[in-house]
XYZ file of C-alpha atoms in Angstrom:
401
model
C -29.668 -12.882 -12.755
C -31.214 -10.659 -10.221
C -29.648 -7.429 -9.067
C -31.000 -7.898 -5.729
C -28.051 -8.014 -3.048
C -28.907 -11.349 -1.206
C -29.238 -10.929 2.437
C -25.973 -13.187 3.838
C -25.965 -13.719 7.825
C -23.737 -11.372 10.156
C -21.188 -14.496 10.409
C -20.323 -14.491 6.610
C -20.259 -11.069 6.119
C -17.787 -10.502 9.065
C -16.164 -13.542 8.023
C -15.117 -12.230 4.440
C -14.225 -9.117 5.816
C -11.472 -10.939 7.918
C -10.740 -12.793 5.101
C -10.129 -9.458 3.089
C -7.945 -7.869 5.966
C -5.978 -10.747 5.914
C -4.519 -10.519 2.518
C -4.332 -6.568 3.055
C -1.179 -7.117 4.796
C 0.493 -9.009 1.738
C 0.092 -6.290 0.110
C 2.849 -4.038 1.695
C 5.217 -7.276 2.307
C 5.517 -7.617 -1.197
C 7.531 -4.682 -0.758
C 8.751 -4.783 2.894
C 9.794 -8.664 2.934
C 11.874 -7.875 0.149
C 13.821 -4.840 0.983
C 15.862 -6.310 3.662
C 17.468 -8.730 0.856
C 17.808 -6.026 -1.259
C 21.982 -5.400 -0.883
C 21.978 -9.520 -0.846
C 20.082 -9.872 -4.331
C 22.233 -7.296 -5.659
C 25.610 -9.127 -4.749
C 23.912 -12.708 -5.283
C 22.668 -11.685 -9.279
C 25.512 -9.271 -10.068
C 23.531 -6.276 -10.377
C 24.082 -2.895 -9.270
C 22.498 -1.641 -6.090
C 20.407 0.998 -8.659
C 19.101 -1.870 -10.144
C 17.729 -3.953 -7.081
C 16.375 -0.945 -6.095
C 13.918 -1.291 -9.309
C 12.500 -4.481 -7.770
C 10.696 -2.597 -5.559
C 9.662 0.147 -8.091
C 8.407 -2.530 -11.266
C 6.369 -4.124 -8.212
C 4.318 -0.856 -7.980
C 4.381 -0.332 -11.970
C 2.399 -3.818 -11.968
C 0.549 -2.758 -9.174
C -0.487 0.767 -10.991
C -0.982 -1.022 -14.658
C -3.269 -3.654 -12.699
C -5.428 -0.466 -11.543
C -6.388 0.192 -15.459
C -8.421 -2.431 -15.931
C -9.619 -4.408 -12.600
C -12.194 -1.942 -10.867
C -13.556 -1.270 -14.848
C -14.045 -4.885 -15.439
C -15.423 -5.656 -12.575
C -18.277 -3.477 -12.508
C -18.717 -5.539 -15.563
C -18.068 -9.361 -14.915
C -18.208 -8.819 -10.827
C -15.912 -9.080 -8.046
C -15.742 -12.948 -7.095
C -13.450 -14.833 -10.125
C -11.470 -11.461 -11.014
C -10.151 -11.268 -7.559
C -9.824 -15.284 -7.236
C -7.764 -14.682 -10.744
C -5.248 -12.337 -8.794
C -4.933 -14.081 -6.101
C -3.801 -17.304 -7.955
C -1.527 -15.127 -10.431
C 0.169 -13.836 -7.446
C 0.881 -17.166 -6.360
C 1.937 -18.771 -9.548
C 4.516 -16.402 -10.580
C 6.044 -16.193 -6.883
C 7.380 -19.863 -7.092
C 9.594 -18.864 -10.649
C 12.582 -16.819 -9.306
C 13.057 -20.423 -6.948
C 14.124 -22.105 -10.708
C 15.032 -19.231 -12.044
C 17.258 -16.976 -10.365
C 17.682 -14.334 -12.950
C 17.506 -10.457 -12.864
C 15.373 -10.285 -15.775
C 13.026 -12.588 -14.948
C 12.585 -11.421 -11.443
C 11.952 -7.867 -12.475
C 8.888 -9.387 -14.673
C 7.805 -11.771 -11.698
C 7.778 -8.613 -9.391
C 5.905 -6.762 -12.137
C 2.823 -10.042 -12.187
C 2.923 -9.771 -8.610
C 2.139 -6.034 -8.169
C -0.473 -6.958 -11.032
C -1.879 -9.762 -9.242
C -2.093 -8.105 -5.822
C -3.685 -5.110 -7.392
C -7.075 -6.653 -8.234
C -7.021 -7.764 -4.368
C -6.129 -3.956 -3.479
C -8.955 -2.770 -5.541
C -11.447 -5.314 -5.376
C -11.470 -5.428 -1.768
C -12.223 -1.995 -1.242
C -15.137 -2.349 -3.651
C -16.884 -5.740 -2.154
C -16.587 -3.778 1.400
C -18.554 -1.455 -0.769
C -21.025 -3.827 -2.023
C -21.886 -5.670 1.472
C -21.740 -2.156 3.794
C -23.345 0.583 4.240
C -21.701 3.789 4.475
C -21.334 4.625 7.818
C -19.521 1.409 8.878
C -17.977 1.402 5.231
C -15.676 4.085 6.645
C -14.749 2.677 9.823
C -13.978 -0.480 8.133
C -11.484 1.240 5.751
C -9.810 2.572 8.735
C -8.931 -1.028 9.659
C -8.145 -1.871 6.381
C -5.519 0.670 6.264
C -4.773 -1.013 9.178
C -4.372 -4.506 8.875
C -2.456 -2.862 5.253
C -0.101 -1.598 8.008
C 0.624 -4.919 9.083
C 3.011 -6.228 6.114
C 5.055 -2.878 6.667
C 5.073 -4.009 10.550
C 6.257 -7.327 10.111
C 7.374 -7.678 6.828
C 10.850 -6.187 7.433
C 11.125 -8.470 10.527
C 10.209 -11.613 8.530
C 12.209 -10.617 5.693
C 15.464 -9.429 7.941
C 15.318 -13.278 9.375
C 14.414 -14.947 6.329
C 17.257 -13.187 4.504
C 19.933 -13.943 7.499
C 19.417 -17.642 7.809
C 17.864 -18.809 4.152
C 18.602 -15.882 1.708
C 16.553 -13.951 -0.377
C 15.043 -16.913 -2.165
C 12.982 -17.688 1.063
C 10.987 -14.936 0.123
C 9.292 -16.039 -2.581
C 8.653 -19.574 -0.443
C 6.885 -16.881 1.899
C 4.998 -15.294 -0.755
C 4.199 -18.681 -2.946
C 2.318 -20.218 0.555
C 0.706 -16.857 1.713
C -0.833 -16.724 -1.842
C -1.844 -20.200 -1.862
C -3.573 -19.770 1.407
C -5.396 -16.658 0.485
C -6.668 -18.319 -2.276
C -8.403 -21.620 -0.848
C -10.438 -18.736 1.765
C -11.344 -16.469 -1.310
C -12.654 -19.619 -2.789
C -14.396 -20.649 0.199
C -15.944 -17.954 1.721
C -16.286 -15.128 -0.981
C -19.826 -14.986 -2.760
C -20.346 -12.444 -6.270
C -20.998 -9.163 -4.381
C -21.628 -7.570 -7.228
C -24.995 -8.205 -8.854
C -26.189 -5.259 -10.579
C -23.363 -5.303 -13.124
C -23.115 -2.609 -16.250
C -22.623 -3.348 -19.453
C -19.224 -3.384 -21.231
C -18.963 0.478 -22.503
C -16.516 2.184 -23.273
C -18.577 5.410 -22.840
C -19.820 4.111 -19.856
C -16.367 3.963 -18.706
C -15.002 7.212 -19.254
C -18.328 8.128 -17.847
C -17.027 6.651 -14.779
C -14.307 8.306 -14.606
C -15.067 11.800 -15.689
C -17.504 11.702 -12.804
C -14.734 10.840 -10.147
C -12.006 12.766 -11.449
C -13.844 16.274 -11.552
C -14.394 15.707 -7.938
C -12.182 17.750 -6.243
C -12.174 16.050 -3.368
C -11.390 12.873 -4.412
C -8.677 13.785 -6.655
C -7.036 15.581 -3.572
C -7.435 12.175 -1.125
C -5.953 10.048 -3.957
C -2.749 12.018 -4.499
C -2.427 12.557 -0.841
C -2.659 8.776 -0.940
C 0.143 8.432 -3.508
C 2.470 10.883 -1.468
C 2.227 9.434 2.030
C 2.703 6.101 0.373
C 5.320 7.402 -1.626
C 7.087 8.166 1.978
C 6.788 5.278 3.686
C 8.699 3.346 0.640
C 11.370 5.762 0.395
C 12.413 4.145 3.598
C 12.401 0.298 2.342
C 14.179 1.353 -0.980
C 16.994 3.608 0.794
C 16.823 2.569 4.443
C 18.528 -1.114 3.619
C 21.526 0.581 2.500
C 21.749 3.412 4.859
C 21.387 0.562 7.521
C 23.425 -2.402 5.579
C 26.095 -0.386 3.853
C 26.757 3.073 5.759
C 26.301 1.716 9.149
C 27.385 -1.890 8.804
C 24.457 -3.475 10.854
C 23.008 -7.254 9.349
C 19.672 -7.580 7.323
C 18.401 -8.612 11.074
C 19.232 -5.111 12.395
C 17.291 -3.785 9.715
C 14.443 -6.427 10.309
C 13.867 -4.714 13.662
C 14.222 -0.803 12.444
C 11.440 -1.338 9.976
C 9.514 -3.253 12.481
C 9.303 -0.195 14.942
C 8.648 2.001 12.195
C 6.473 -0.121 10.838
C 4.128 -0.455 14.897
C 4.173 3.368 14.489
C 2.313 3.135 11.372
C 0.218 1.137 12.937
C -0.212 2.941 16.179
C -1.626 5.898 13.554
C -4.162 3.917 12.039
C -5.172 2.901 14.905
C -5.230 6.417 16.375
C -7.034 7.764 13.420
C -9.594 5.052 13.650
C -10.793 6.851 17.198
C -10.121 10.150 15.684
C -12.551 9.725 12.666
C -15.091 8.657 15.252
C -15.465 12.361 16.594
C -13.995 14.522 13.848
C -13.912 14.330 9.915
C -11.692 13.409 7.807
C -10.401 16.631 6.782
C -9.876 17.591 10.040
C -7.662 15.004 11.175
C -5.914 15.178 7.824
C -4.939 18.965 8.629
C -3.468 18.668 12.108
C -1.553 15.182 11.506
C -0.143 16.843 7.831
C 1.161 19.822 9.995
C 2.966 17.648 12.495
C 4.036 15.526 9.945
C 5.756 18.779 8.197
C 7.248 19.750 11.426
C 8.776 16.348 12.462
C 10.554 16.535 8.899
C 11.844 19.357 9.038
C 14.037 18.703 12.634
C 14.960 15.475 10.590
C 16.312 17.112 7.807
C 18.517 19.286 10.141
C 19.177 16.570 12.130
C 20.090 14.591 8.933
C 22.327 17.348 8.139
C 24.565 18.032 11.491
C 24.164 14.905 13.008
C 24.254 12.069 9.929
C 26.082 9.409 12.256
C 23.657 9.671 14.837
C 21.048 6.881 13.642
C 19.072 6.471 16.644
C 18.278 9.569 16.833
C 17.102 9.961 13.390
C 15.560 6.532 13.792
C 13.388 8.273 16.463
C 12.222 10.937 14.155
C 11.388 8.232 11.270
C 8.658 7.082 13.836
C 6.655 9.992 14.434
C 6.891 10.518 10.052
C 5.578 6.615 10.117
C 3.267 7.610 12.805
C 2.091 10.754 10.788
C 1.556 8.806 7.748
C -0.531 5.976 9.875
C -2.843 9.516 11.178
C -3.454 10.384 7.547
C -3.157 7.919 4.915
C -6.457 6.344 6.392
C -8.368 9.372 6.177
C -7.786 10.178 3.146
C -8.652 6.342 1.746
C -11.728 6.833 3.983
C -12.990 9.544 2.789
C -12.594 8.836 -0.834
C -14.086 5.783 -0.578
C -17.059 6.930 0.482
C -17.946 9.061 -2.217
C -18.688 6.949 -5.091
C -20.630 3.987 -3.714
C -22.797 3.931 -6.654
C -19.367 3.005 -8.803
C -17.254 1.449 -6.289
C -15.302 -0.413 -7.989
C -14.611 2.228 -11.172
C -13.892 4.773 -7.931
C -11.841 2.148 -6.292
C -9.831 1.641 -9.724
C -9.170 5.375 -10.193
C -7.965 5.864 -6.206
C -5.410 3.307 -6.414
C -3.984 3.706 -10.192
C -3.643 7.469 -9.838
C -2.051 6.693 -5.826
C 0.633 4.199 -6.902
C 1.448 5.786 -10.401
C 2.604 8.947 -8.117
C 4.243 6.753 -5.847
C 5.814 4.830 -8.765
C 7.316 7.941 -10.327
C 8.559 8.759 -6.822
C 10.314 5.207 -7.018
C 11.452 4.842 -9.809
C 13.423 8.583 -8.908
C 14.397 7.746 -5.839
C 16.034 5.045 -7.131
C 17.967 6.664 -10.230
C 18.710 9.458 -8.024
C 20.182 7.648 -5.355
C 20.575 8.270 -1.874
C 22.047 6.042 1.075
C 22.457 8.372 3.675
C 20.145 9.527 6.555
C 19.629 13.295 5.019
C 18.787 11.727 1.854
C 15.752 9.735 3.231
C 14.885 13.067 5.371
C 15.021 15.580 2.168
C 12.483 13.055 0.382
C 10.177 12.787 3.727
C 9.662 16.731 3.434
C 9.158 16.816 0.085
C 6.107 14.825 0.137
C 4.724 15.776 3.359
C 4.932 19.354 2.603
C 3.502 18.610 -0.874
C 0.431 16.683 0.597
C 0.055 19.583 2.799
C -0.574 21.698 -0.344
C -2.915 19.161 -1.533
C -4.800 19.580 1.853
C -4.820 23.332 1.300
C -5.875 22.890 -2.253
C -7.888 20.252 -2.779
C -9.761 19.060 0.383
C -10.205 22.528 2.545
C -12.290 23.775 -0.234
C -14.658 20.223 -0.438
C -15.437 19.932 3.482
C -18.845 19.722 2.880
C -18.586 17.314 -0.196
């Protein structure tokens, strides 16, 4: 086979790039669609509330176990059937917990999802790698990030209605059709992107990855990765119980609240998308960080003095959405463009080491506890203030990188 990247017209290639940014989306309503059914599922399978909780966290487990292998292998076998593969697992496995309503088996259905989804997650980053060259390669992962923002947009909204008039078993309906859509334009419209394909090596490998992960820089944009995400789904494992339980509104109520939250997300990616165009990445990443820290820290004291008032605190939860919508962007930008030559081994790496931190940050959140506002506001300061350090250490010192 020839390594030679065929030339396909401008229609195709802008085609499967709307083709990728429309399963982008799915992949934060896999979480968000969920959460609103969370207290439901909980009552519905006789579990504790700690438990459901963990239905978001195995999600990201299978998400982060998914990132060991699928960037790897497809530098080996290519992009096109690996991805097709996910997409079809994804869709498979969502149509079980309909037969099967069981606790056990849903926590290994979410666990094949998050796998499934994962080879899209990485696999689309690296095919925009294959078909673009760098300089729109970066403005392009600013509206991936963005169209990613989507699911948390309308997710919760979906979810909060779904939940209300169907229960939670609706869903995996949703999820079972979305897959099955994705997967008959994948199969249509997506070529093998990757043609000059390595070897199977194990040295070759770990060649890979010692190259990426003595990079200082891009270690410092993928755990600045893992903490923003980790804040934003703090707020769908917590927030449906703050909402359901401590303030007695419906799974509607909460629908909405994680829609607004969910359009300031988006209103940052969008922002940061004309920010990148005049200013680097690092620079937007250090002003929006140092809001972000700031905003936190009148929620926590608001969280602390004023824990009835939710609108108020609601208020603040937008401009720590909004933050994270300013940042999270440029730091996936900006570590995606650094390894080009191993995009998809680069591409592995950023999102295994991003959702194993934001995994751990799960899986604590939700042994921990927490259903009250200051709860959600402690964790939101945590991680900003930690990604700030990650700023300072990591990506001041590789400007020029």
């Amino acid at each position: 086979m020839s390594s030679e990247m065929p030339v396909y017209s401008a229609w195709r290639i802008n085609f499967i790039i709307f083709t990728v940014l429309l399963l982008y989306p799915l992949l934060g309503m896999a979480i968000d669609l969920l959460a609103p059914s969370l207290p439901a599922m909980s009552t519905a399978l006789a579990i504790s509330a700690t438990w459901a909780k963990y239905f978001i966290a195995i999600y990201i487990a299978g998400s982060a176990a998914g990132n060991i292998f699928s960037g790897f292998l497809s530098d080996v076998i290519g992009r096109r059937y690996l991805v097709l593969s996910g997409v079809l697992l994804f869709t498979v496995v969502s149509v079980l917990p309909l037969f099967f309503p069981n606790a056990t088996l849903i926590l290994i259905v979410r666990f094949l999802q998050g796998l499934g989804l994962s080879i899209i997650s990485v696999l689309g980053r690296a095919i925009l790698s294959d078909l673009l060259p760098a300089e729109r390669l970066v403005r392009v992962m600013a509206l991936v990030a963005t169209a990613w923002g989507i699911g948390p947009v309308i997710g919760p909204l979906i979810g909060g209605y779904l939940q209300y008039y169907f229960d939670w078993q609706a869903c995996f309906y949703f999820f079972s059709i979305f897959g099955l859509v994705g997967f008959l334009l994948l199969l249509f419209v997506l070529p093998e992107t990757h043609l000059n394909r390595h070897p199977f090596s194990w040295s070759m490998i770990m060649r890979d990855i010692s190259e990426v992960i003595h990079h200082g820089g891009f270690i410092g944009c993928i755990i600045m990765m893992g903490l923003l995400y980790s804040t934003l789904v703090i707020f769908n494992i917590l927030g449906p119980f703050v909402v359901q339980n401590q303030f007695h509104h419906t799974s509607i109520y909460f629908g909405h609240v994680a829609l607004l939250l969910g359009f300031a997300f988006l209103c940052g990616t969008l922002c940061c998308r004309w920010w990148l165009k005049t200013h680097p990445p690092e620079h937007v990443l250090k002003w929006s960080l140092l809001l972000g820290v700031l905003i936190s820290m009148v929620m926590v004291f608001w969280g602390w003095f004023a824990p009835t008032l939710l609108l108020a605190f609601l208020g603040l939860a937008l401009g720590i959405f909004f933050v994270c919508g300013l940042s999270y962007p440029a730091a996936m930008g900006k570590g995606a463009s650094l390894f080009r030559h191993i995009a998809g081994s680069a591409s592995s790496v950023m999102t295994l080491v991003s959702l194993v931190i934001t995994c751990m940050v799960s899986f604590a959140a939700g042994f921990l506890g927490g259903s009250h506002t200051l709860d959600i506001a402690l964790y939101d300061i945590i991680l900003l203030a930690l990604s700030s350090v990650v700023w300072i250490v990591f990506l001041r010192r590789y400007q020029s990188s």
